[in-house]
Coordinates of C-alpha atoms in Angstrom, one line a residue:
Chain A
X1 CA 5.7 -2.1 -6.2
X2 CA 9.5 -1.9 -5.8
X3 CA 11.0 -5.2 -4.7
X4 CA 13.2 -4.4 -1.8
X5 CA 16.0 -6.9 -1.4
X6 CA 15.7 -6.9 2.4
X7 CA 12.0 -7.9 2.1
X8 CA 12.8 -10.5 -0.5
X9 CA 15.4 -12.1 1.8
X10 CA 13.1 -11.8 4.8
X11 CA 10.1 -13.6 3.3
X12 CA 12.1 -16.3 1.5
X13 CA 14.5 -17.1 4.3
X14 CA 12.0 -17.3 7.1
X15 CA 9.7 -19.3 4.8
X16 CA 12.5 -21.9 4.3
X17 CA 13.3 -21.8 8.0
X18 CA 9.7 -22.5 8.9
X19 CA 9.4 -25.2 6.4
X20 CA 12.6 -26.9 7.6
X21 CA 11.4 -26.8 11.2
X22 CA 8.0 -28.3 10.1
X23 CA 10.0 -31.0 8.3
X24 CA 11.9 -31.8 11.5
X25 CA 8.6 -32.0 13.5
X26 CA 7.0 -34.2 10.8
X27 CA 9.9 -36.6 11.2
X28 CA 9.6 -36.6 14.9
X29 CA 5.9 -37.2 14.9
X30 CA 6.2 -40.0 12.3
X31 CA 8.9 -41.6 14.5
X32 CA 6.7 -41.2 17.6
X33 CA 4.2 -43.5 16.0
X34 CA 6.9 -45.9 14.8
X35 CA 6.4 -45.0 11.1
X36 CA 10.0 -43.8 10.7
X37 CA 13.2 -44.8 12.5
X38 CA 13.7 -42.7 15.6
X39 CA 16.5 -40.1 15.2
X40 CA 19.1 -39.0 17.7
X41 CA 18.4 -35.5 19.0
X42 CA 22.1 -34.4 18.9
X43 CA 22.8 -35.9 15.4
X44 CA 19.7 -34.9 13.6
X45 CA 17.2 -32.5 15.3
X46 CA 19.7 -30.2 17.0
X47 CA 21.7 -29.4 13.8
X48 CA 18.5 -29.2 11.8
X49 CA 17.1 -26.7 14.3
X50 CA 20.4 -24.8 14.1
X51 CA 20.1 -24.4 10.3
X52 CA 16.4 -23.3 10.7
X53 CA 17.6 -20.8 13.3
X54 CA 20.3 -19.4 11.0
X55 CA 17.7 -18.9 8.2
X56 CA 15.2 -17.3 10.6
X57 CA 17.7 -15.0 12.2
X58 CA 19.3 -14.0 8.9
X59 CA 15.8 -13.2 7.6
X60 CA 15.1 -11.1 10.7
X61 CA 18.4 -9.3 10.4
X62 CA 17.6 -8.6 6.7
X63 CA 14.3 -7.0 7.6
X64 CA 16.0 -4.3 9.6
X65 CA 17.5 -3.0 6.4
X66 CA 14.0 -2.2 5.2
X67 CA 13.5 0.2 8.1
X68 CA 14.3 3.9 8.0
X69 CA 14.8 3.9 11.8
X70 CA 15.8 0.4 12.8
X71 CA 16.7 1.6 16.3
X72 CA 13.0 2.0 17.0
X73 CA 12.0 -1.4 15.7
X74 CA 11.0 -2.5 19.2
X75 CA 8.0 -0.1 18.9
X76 CA 6.5 -2.2 16.1
X77 CA 5.0 -4.8 18.5
X78 CA 2.5 -2.2 19.8
X79 CA -0.4 -2.3 17.4
X80 CA -1.0 -6.1 17.1
X81 CA -4.7 -5.6 17.4
X82 CA -5.0 -4.0 14.0
X83 CA -1.7 -4.5 12.1
X84 CA -0.6 -7.8 10.5
X85 CA 2.9 -6.4 10.4
X86 CA 2.9 -5.9 14.1
X87 CA 1.6 -9.5 14.6
X88 CA 4.5 -10.8 12.5
X89 CA 6.9 -8.8 14.6
X90 CA 5.6 -10.6 17.6
X91 CA 5.3 -14.1 16.1
X92 CA 8.7 -14.2 14.4
X93 CA 10.8 -13.7 17.5
X94 CA 8.5 -16.1 19.4
X95 CA 9.1 -18.7 16.8
X96 CA 12.8 -18.1 16.7
X97 CA 12.9 -18.5 20.5
X98 CA 11.0 -21.7 20.3
X99 CA 13.2 -23.2 17.6
X100 CA 16.2 -22.3 19.8
X101 CA 14.7 -23.9 22.9
X102 CA 13.6 -26.9 21.0
X103 CA 17.0 -27.4 19.4
X104 CA 18.7 -27.0 22.8
X105 CA 16.3 -29.6 24.3
X106 CA 17.2 -32.0 21.5
X107 CA 20.9 -31.3 21.9
X108 CA 20.8 -32.0 25.7
X109 CA 18.5 -35.0 25.3
X110 CA 16.1 -33.2 27.6
X111 CA 12.9 -35.0 27.3
X112 CA 10.8 -35.6 30.4
X113 CA 7.6 -37.4 29.5
X114 CA 4.8 -34.9 29.9
X115 CA 1.8 -37.1 28.8
X116 CA 0.9 -40.5 27.5
X117 CA -1.3 -41.2 24.6
X118 CA -4.1 -43.8 25.1
X119 CA -2.1 -46.3 23.1
X120 CA 0.7 -46.0 25.6
X121 CA 3.1 -43.8 23.5
X122 CA 5.0 -41.4 25.7
X123 CA 4.9 -37.7 24.7
X124 CA 8.0 -35.9 25.9
X125 CA 8.9 -32.3 26.1
X126 CA 10.5 -32.1 22.7
X127 CA 7.3 -33.3 21.0
X128 CA 5.2 -30.7 22.8
X129 CA 7.7 -28.0 21.9
X130 CA 7.5 -29.3 18.3
X131 CA 3.7 -29.0 18.2
X132 CA 3.8 -25.5 19.7
X133 CA 6.4 -24.6 17.1
X134 CA 4.1 -26.0 14.4
X135 CA 1.3 -23.7 15.5
X136 CA 3.8 -20.7 15.6
X137 CA 5.2 -21.6 12.1
X138 CA 1.7 -21.6 10.6
X139 CA 0.8 -18.4 12.5
X140 CA 3.9 -16.8 11.0
X141 CA 2.9 -17.9 7.5
X142 CA -0.5 -16.4 8.1
X143 CA 1.0 -13.1 9.4
X144 CA 3.5 -12.8 6.6
X145 CA 0.9 -13.5 3.9
X146 CA -1.7 -11.2 5.4
X147 CA 0.6 -8.3 5.5
X148 CA 0.2 -8.3 1.7
X149 CA -3.2 -9.9 1.4
X150 CA -4.9 -7.3 3.7
X151 CA -4.3 -4.4 1.3
X152 CA -7.5 -4.4 -0.7
X153 CA -6.4 -2.0 -3.5
X154 CA -3.2 -4.0 -4.3
X155 CA -5.4 -6.4 -6.0
X156 CA -2.7 -8.8 -7.1
X157 CA -2.0 -9.4 -3.4
X158 CA -5.5 -9.2 -2.0
X159 CA -6.4 -12.8 -2.4
X160 CA -6.3 -16.1 -0.3
X161 CA -3.7 -17.3 -2.8
X162 CA -1.1 -15.0 -1.1
X163 CA -1.3 -16.7 2.3
X164 CA -1.7 -20.2 0.8
X165 CA 1.2 -19.8 -1.6
X166 CA 3.5 -18.3 1.1
X167 CA 2.8 -21.4 3.2
X168 CA 3.2 -23.8 0.3
X169 CA 6.4 -22.2 -1.0
X170 CA 7.9 -22.0 2.4
X171 CA 7.0 -25.6 3.1
X172 CA 8.4 -26.8 -0.3
X173 CA 11.7 -25.0 0.2
X174 CA 12.0 -26.1 3.8
X175 CA 11.3 -29.8 3.0
X176 CA 13.7 -29.7 0.0
X177 CA 16.4 -28.3 2.3
X178 CA 15.5 -31.0 4.9
X179 CA 15.9 -33.7 2.3
X180 CA 19.3 -32.3 1.3
X181 CA 20.3 -32.0 5.0
X182 CA 19.3 -35.6 5.7
X183 CA 21.7 -36.9 3.1
X184 CA 24.5 -36.3 5.6
X185 CA 22.6 -36.7 8.9
X186 CA 20.0 -39.4 8.4
X187 CA 20.1 -41.1 5.0
X188 CA 17.3 -43.5 5.9
X189 CA 14.9 -40.5 6.0
X190 CA 16.0 -38.9 2.7
X191 CA 13.4 -40.7 0.4
X192 CA 10.6 -39.8 2.8
X193 CA 11.6 -36.1 3.0
X194 CA 12.3 -35.9 -0.8
X195 CA 8.8 -37.4 -1.5
X196 CA 7.2 -34.7 0.7
X197 CA 9.3 -32.0 -0.8
X198 CA 8.2 -33.1 -4.3
X199 CA 4.5 -33.1 -3.2
X200 CA 4.8 -29.6 -1.6
X201 CA 6.8 -28.3 -4.6
X202 CA 4.0 -29.5 -7.0
X203 CA 1.3 -28.0 -4.7
X204 CA 3.2 -24.7 -4.6
X205 CA 3.6 -24.8 -8.3
X206 CA -0.2 -25.3 -8.8
X207 CA -1.0 -22.5 -6.3
X208 CA 1.4 -20.0 -7.8
X209 CA 0.2 -20.8 -11.4
X210 CA -3.4 -20.3 -10.2
X211 CA -2.5 -16.9 -8.7
X212 CA -0.7 -15.9 -12.0
X213 CA -3.8 -16.8 -14.0
X214 CA -6.0 -14.9 -11.5
X215 CA -3.8 -11.8 -11.6
X216 CA -3.6 -11.9 -15.4
X217 CA -7.4 -11.6 -15.5
X218 CA -7.7 -8.7 -13.1
X219 CA -9.3 -5.5 -14.4
X220 CA -8.3 -2.4 -12.5
X221 CA -10.9 -1.0 -10.2
X222 CA -9.4 2.4 -10.0
X223 CA -8.9 4.4 -13.2
X224 CA -7.9 7.9 -14.0
X225 CA -11.6 8.7 -14.0
X226 CA -12.1 7.7 -10.4
X227 CA -8.7 9.0 -9.4
X228 CA -9.5 12.6 -10.3
X229 CA -13.3 12.2 -10.4
X230 CA -13.9 13.3 -14.0
X231 CA -16.2 11.4 -16.3
X232 CA -14.6 11.2 -19.7
X233 CA -13.1 8.2 -21.6
X234 CA -10.0 10.2 -22.6
X235 CA -7.9 11.7 -19.7
X236 CA -4.2 12.1 -20.1
X237 CA -1.8 13.4 -17.5
X238 CA 0.4 16.2 -18.8
X239 CA 2.2 16.9 -15.6
X240 CA 2.7 15.0 -12.3
X241 CA 3.6 18.3 -10.7
X242 CA 7.4 18.0 -10.6
X243 CA 10.3 17.4 -13.0
X244 CA 12.5 15.2 -10.8
X245 CA 11.8 12.0 -8.9
X246 CA 10.1 11.6 -5.6
X247 CA 9.2 8.8 -3.1
X248 CA 6.1 8.2 -5.1
X249 CA 8.0 7.6 -8.4
X250 CA 10.5 5.2 -6.7
X251 CA 8.7 3.1 -4.1
X252 CA 5.8 1.9 -6.3
X253 CA 7.5 0.9 -9.4
X254 CA 9.9 -1.9 -10.0
X255 CA 12.1 0.2 -12.3
X256 CA 12.8 -2.5 -14.9
X257 CA 11.5 -2.9 -18.5
X258 CA 8.4 -4.8 -19.4
X259 CA 10.6 -7.4 -21.1
X260 CA 12.5 -8.0 -17.9
X261 CA 9.3 -8.5 -16.0
X262 CA 8.0 -10.9 -18.6
X263 CA 11.3 -12.9 -18.6
X264 CA 11.1 -13.2 -14.8
X265 CA 7.5 -14.4 -15.1
X266 CA 8.8 -17.3 -17.2
X267 CA 12.0 -17.9 -15.2
X268 CA 10.7 -18.2 -11.7
X269 CA 8.2 -21.1 -12.2
X270 CA 11.0 -23.1 -13.9
X271 CA 13.6 -22.4 -11.2
X272 CA 11.4 -22.5 -8.1
X273 CA 9.2 -25.4 -9.1
X274 CA 9.9 -27.2 -12.3
X275 CA 13.6 -27.9 -12.0
X276 CA 13.5 -28.8 -8.2
X277 CA 10.4 -31.0 -8.8
X278 CA 12.3 -32.8 -11.7
X279 CA 15.4 -33.3 -9.5
X280 CA 13.3 -34.5 -6.5
X281 CA 11.4 -36.9 -8.8
X282 CA 14.7 -38.2 -10.3
X283 CA 16.0 -38.9 -6.8
X284 CA 12.8 -40.6 -5.7
X285 CA 13.0 -42.7 -8.9
X286 CA 16.5 -43.8 -7.9
X287 CA 19.1 -41.1 -9.0
X288 CA 22.0 -40.0 -6.8
X289 CA 21.5 -38.0 -3.7
X290 CA 23.8 -35.3 -5.0
X291 CA 20.7 -33.9 -6.8
X292 CA 19.1 -32.8 -3.5
X293 CA 21.5 -30.0 -2.5
X294 CA 21.3 -28.8 -6.1
X295 CA 17.5 -28.8 -5.9
X296 CA 17.6 -26.8 -2.7
X297 CA 19.9 -24.2 -4.1
X298 CA 18.0 -23.8 -7.4
X299 CA 14.7 -23.7 -5.6
X300 CA 15.8 -21.0 -3.2
X301 CA 17.2 -18.9 -6.1
X302 CA 13.9 -19.5 -7.9
X303 CA 11.9 -18.3 -4.9
X304 CA 13.9 -15.1 -4.7
X305 CA 12.9 -14.5 -8.3
X306 CA 9.3 -15.4 -7.4
X307 CA 9.3 -12.9 -4.6
X308 CA 10.8 -10.2 -6.9
X309 CA 8.0 -10.9 -9.4
X310 CA 5.4 -10.9 -6.6
X311 CA 6.3 -7.3 -5.8
X312 CA 7.0 -6.1 -9.3
X313 CA 3.6 -7.4 -10.5
X314 CA 1.6 -5.6 -7.9
X315 CA 0.3 -2.3 -9.5
X316 CA -0.5 0.3 -6.9
X317 CA -3.4 2.7 -7.8
X318 CA -1.2 5.7 -6.7
X319 CA 0.7 5.1 -10.0
X320 CA -2.3 6.6 -11.8
X321 CA -1.2 10.0 -10.4
X322 CA 2.4 9.7 -11.5
X323 CA 2.5 9.1 -15.2
X324 CA 3.9 12.1 -16.9
X325 CA 6.8 14.5 -16.2
X326 CA 6.1 18.0 -17.5
Chain B
X1 CA -17.6 15.4 16.0
X2 CA -15.4 17.6 13.9
X3 CA -13.7 16.6 10.7
X4 CA -11.5 19.3 9.3
X5 CA -10.9 19.1 5.6
X6 CA -10.1 21.0 2.5
X7 CA -12.5 21.5 -0.4
X8 CA -10.7 22.1 -3.7
X9 CA -12.5 23.9 -6.5
X10 CA -11.2 22.5 -9.8
X11 CA -13.3 25.1 -11.5
X12 CA -11.1 28.0 -10.4
X13 CA -7.7 26.3 -9.8
X14 CA -5.3 27.8 -12.3
X15 CA -2.3 25.4 -11.5
X16 CA 0.0 28.2 -10.3
X17 CA 1.7 26.0 -7.7
X18 CA 1.4 28.7 -5.0
X19 CA -0.2 26.1 -2.6
X20 CA 2.8 23.8 -3.2
X21 CA 5.4 26.3 -2.4
X22 CA 3.6 27.9 0.5
X23 CA 3.1 24.3 1.9
X24 CA 6.7 23.5 1.5
X25 CA 7.8 26.8 3.0
X26 CA 5.6 26.5 6.1
X27 CA 6.2 22.8 6.8
X28 CA 10.0 22.8 6.1
X29 CA 10.4 25.7 8.6
X30 CA 8.4 24.2 11.5
X31 CA 9.5 22.5 14.7
X32 CA 8.8 19.1 13.3
X33 CA 11.9 19.2 11.1
X34 CA 12.7 20.0 7.5
X35 CA 11.2 18.4 4.4
X36 CA 14.5 17.4 2.9
X37 CA 15.5 18.2 -0.7
X38 CA 18.3 16.4 -2.4
X39 CA 20.1 17.7 -5.5
X40 CA 17.7 20.6 -5.8
X41 CA 19.7 22.2 -8.6
X42 CA 21.3 18.9 -9.9
X43 CA 20.4 16.5 -12.7
X44 CA 18.1 14.3 -10.6
X45 CA 16.4 16.5 -8.0
X46 CA 14.1 14.9 -5.4
X47 CA 12.4 16.1 -2.3
X48 CA 9.6 15.7 0.1
X49 CA 6.3 17.6 -0.5
X50 CA 3.0 17.3 1.2
X51 CA 1.1 18.8 -1.7
X52 CA 1.4 18.5 -5.4
X53 CA -0.5 20.2 -8.3
X54 CA -0.9 17.9 -11.2
X55 CA -2.3 18.7 -14.7
X56 CA -4.6 16.5 -16.7
X57 CA -6.0 17.0 -20.2
X58 CA -9.5 15.8 -20.6
X59 CA -11.0 15.1 -24.0
X60 CA -9.7 15.3 -27.5
X61 CA -8.7 18.4 -29.4
X62 CA -10.5 20.7 -30.0
X63 CA -12.8 19.7 -27.2
X64 CA -10.3 19.7 -24.4
X65 CA -10.2 20.9 -20.9
X66 CA -7.0 21.4 -19.0
X67 CA -7.6 20.4 -15.4
X68 CA -5.2 21.4 -12.7
X69 CA -5.5 19.0 -9.8
X70 CA -4.0 19.7 -6.4
X71 CA -3.5 16.6 -4.3
X72 CA -2.6 16.2 -0.7
X73 CA -3.6 13.9 2.2
X74 CA -7.4 13.5 2.0
X75 CA -7.7 12.9 5.8
X76 CA -10.0 10.0 5.2
X77 CA -12.7 9.3 7.7
X78 CA -11.8 5.6 7.4
X79 CA -8.1 5.9 6.7
X80 CA -6.5 2.6 5.6
X81 CA -3.0 3.9 6.5
X82 CA -3.8 4.0 10.2
X83 CA -4.6 0.5 11.3
X84 CA -1.7 -1.0 9.3
X85 CA 0.9 1.0 11.3
X86 CA 2.7 -1.4 13.6
X87 CA 3.9 1.2 16.1
X88 CA 0.8 3.5 16.3
X89 CA 2.9 6.4 14.8
X90 CA 0.2 6.9 12.2
X91 CA -3.0 8.0 13.9
X92 CA -6.3 9.9 13.4
X93 CA -7.1 12.6 15.9
X94 CA -10.5 12.0 17.5
X95 CA -10.9 15.8 18.2
X96 CA -10.7 17.1 14.7
X97 CA -10.2 14.1 12.4
X98 CA -6.7 15.1 11.2
X99 CA -4.6 12.1 10.2
X100 CA -1.1 12.6 11.6
X101 CA 2.3 10.8 11.9
X102 CA 4.2 10.9 15.2
X103 CA 7.7 11.4 13.8
X104 CA 9.2 10.2 17.1
X105 CA 7.4 6.8 16.9
X106 CA 7.7 6.1 13.1
X107 CA 10.2 3.4 12.2
X108 CA 10.1 4.2 8.5
X109 CA 8.8 0.8 7.4
X110 CA 6.7 2.4 4.6
X111 CA 3.8 0.1 5.1
X112 CA 1.3 3.0 5.6
X113 CA 2.4 4.4 2.2
X114 CA 1.6 1.0 0.6
X115 CA -1.8 1.1 2.3
X116 CA -2.7 4.5 0.9
X117 CA -4.3 4.3 -2.5
X118 CA -3.8 8.0 -3.2
X119 CA 0.0 8.2 -2.8
X120 CA 0.0 11.2 -0.5
X121 CA 2.5 9.9 2.0
X122 CA 6.2 10.5 1.3
X123 CA 9.1 9.1 3.2
X124 CA 11.5 11.9 4.1
X125 CA 14.9 10.6 2.9
X126 CA 16.8 12.6 5.5
X127 CA 14.8 12.0 8.6
X128 CA 13.8 8.5 7.4
X129 CA 10.3 8.8 8.7
X130 CA 7.0 9.0 6.9
X131 CA 5.6 12.5 6.4
X132 CA 2.3 13.8 5.1
X133 CA 0.0 16.8 5.1
X134 CA -0.9 17.9 8.7
X135 CA -3.5 20.4 7.6
X136 CA -1.0 22.8 9.2
X137 CA -2.0 21.6 12.6
X138 CA 0.8 23.9 14.0
X139 CA -1.0 26.9 12.5
X140 CA -4.7 26.5 12.7
X141 CA -4.8 26.4 16.5
X142 CA -2.0 29.0 17.0
X143 CA -3.7 31.8 19.1
X144 CA -0.6 34.0 18.5
X145 CA -1.8 34.3 14.9
X146 CA -4.6 36.7 13.9
X147 CA -7.8 34.7 13.6
X148 CA -7.9 35.1 9.8
X149 CA -4.6 33.5 9.4
X150 CA -5.4 30.3 11.4
X151 CA -5.8 28.4 8.2
X152 CA -3.5 26.0 6.3
X153 CA -0.7 27.7 4.4
X154 CA -2.0 26.5 1.1
X155 CA -5.4 28.0 1.7
X156 CA -4.0 31.4 2.5
X157 CA -1.7 31.3 -0.5
X158 CA -4.3 30.4 -3.1
X159 CA -4.9 33.5 -5.3
X160 CA -8.2 32.2 -6.7
X161 CA -9.7 30.9 -3.5
X162 CA -9.8 27.5 -5.0
X163 CA -9.1 26.0 -1.5
X164 CA -11.6 26.1 1.3
X165 CA -10.9 24.9 4.8
X166 CA -13.4 23.9 7.4
X167 CA -15.4 21.3 9.3
X168 CA -17.2 19.1 6.8
X169 CA -19.3 17.6 9.7
X170 CA -20.9 20.9 10.4
X171 CA -23.7 21.3 7.9
X172 CA -23.7 25.1 8.2
X173 CA -19.9 25.4 7.4
X174 CA -18.8 27.0 4.2
X175 CA -17.1 23.8 3.1
X176 CA -20.2 21.7 3.7
X177 CA -22.3 24.2 1.8
X178 CA -19.8 24.3 -1.1
X179 CA -19.9 20.5 -1.3
X180 CA -23.7 20.4 -1.1
X181 CA -24.3 23.2 -3.6
X182 CA -21.6 22.5 -6.1
X183 CA -21.7 18.7 -6.2
X184 CA -18.4 18.2 -4.3
X185 CA -17.1 14.6 -4.6
X186 CA -14.4 12.4 -3.0
X187 CA -11.6 10.6 -4.9
X188 CA -11.6 6.9 -5.6
X189 CA -14.9 6.2 -3.7
X190 CA -14.5 2.5 -4.7
X191 CA -12.2 1.7 -1.7
X192 CA -14.5 2.9 1.0
X193 CA -11.9 5.2 2.6
X194 CA -14.4 8.1 2.9
X195 CA -12.0 10.9 2.1
X196 CA -12.7 14.1 4.0
X197 CA -11.2 16.4 1.4
X198 CA -13.7 17.0 -1.5
X199 CA -13.3 18.3 -5.0
X200 CA -15.7 20.7 -6.7
X201 CA -16.1 19.8 -10.4
X202 CA -15.5 22.0 -13.4
X203 CA -18.7 23.9 -14.1
X204 CA -19.6 25.9 -17.3
X205 CA -21.0 29.3 -16.6
X206 CA -23.9 29.2 -19.0
X207 CA -26.2 32.2 -19.7
X208 CA -29.7 30.9 -20.0
X209 CA -31.9 33.0 -22.4
X210 CA -35.5 32.3 -22.6
X211 CA -37.6 32.6 -25.7
X212 CA -39.6 35.6 -24.4
X213 CA -36.3 37.4 -23.9
X214 CA -35.5 37.2 -27.6
X215 CA -39.0 38.3 -28.7
X216 CA -40.5 41.3 -27.0
X217 CA -43.7 40.0 -25.5
X218 CA -45.1 43.5 -25.6
X219 CA -44.6 43.6 -29.4
X220 CA -46.5 40.6 -30.7
X221 CA -46.7 41.9 -34.2
X222 CA -42.9 42.4 -34.3
X223 CA -43.3 46.0 -35.6
X224 CA -40.1 47.9 -35.0
X225 CA -40.0 51.5 -34.3
X226 CA -42.0 53.8 -32.1
X227 CA -45.4 52.7 -31.0
X228 CA -48.2 54.7 -32.6
X229 CA -48.9 57.8 -30.6
X230 CA -52.2 57.5 -28.7
X231 CA -54.6 60.4 -28.9
X232 CA -54.5 62.9 -26.1
X233 CA -57.8 61.8 -24.8
X234 CA -56.8 58.2 -24.5
X235 CA -55.8 56.9 -21.1
X236 CA -52.1 56.4 -20.5
X237 CA -50.7 53.4 -18.7
X238 CA -47.0 54.2 -18.4
X239 CA -44.2 56.3 -19.7
X240 CA -44.3 54.7 -23.1
X241 CA -47.8 55.6 -24.0
X242 CA -48.2 58.7 -22.0
X243 CA -47.2 62.1 -23.2

């Protein structure tokens, strides 16, 4: 498949935004139970939500460049009963709205106590908003992953790894970003966030390597024999029916050499997982906090390469019909 | 239930591209808008087509067959492109089973083309919406046309009658009969899309000669020449033995 920059930006940016918001909620829940020092809404949660909001809105804006008719994008909420894309189109703005409301509530210190836990801990409005946001963030990971995982004949995508890895990679990049963000806003939290970022980065590394191994073992279900329905071991296309290009020759092929594809396959695990994990581990082991922003930037660039490879690796069966110009 | 479809006979298709050009001519001239071409006479031409004729070589020289293979939307009975559409622009008509795109609702997200294993949907680069074969829906119900012409343009254009059009749910229709009698098959059955368009395989026209056709059964002794003349008194059975 052709990796479209707008979709690469959409999936990586909203993943990081979701992960960052989940990191904020994690801090808040830990602080609720007294496991971490409580943070001021205006100094920590509101700017954190603002960064998440910028990531999410930028991702949403990028997605419009994928559309041929962006002015009709509002129509795409219609078929949520059958289409994962439609579900994403509903959940993403809902999540953006919730992050906005939650950030504003933190900024205004608006926190009426809505309930009380049996142990006497008060649950205020920002906690409830955070929990709803958590549900929406995971729902969004599910929708984004299922857009790809629900296409059975794109076999590189049609596996639970797609959803799990989107979640883990979004979480890893978001927590790394949160760790870097806390260097300036809440240094007492930085070791906690960096440790979680390291764990999530290693989990995402494992998940992505597992999917690479799985995809390397795939044998195509569709062949030229099933494509044209003729039983013979040797079938060669001599003409695809036209001399120039078409939508079919552009949309379903990455347009780069095999060598380029192979080099990205080696590059992205290093940039998205190995280097950030090493930097995070070095920080946890006592190195300087300057490593964390570096880790966040390297990881994001690595995830862009990962997403490029995710698309380029997927081999659409329609390519069987477009192999020879003649 | 009606399911309109094409049945394409690979045994008689000669790859002349008449169906491709007639399809393009009809569908670029209709009220739904043009099928845009870019650089048609330039170095890198591109354009939107609903129908393509491809050529495959089967086997190894000297035992080869050249197979011309027309490909357009198969109007699947279980089309994977329809449920993925976020706007409902891609739909399958309940009345006749034609899979269509509502060009006024399509947002050009290309997701349906990803969801089609056959690669028969093409995004029109000028209108920025997904386009595909309509089975000439603006022709087949047009009562202003003579009844014989209420067929897809490609079917009318085919000089060898390699393309049949009809209702594959009606067991008495010509298409159903062709599928049944000539082993019509669907493409890529492994995905469970149940394509409505079927293809008829290449068939060798073999002359079957039985043993008794090589050796005259009425000449068991293999004696050539005229049979001995029976005597005049002998009874005659037919022209050969009679006077």
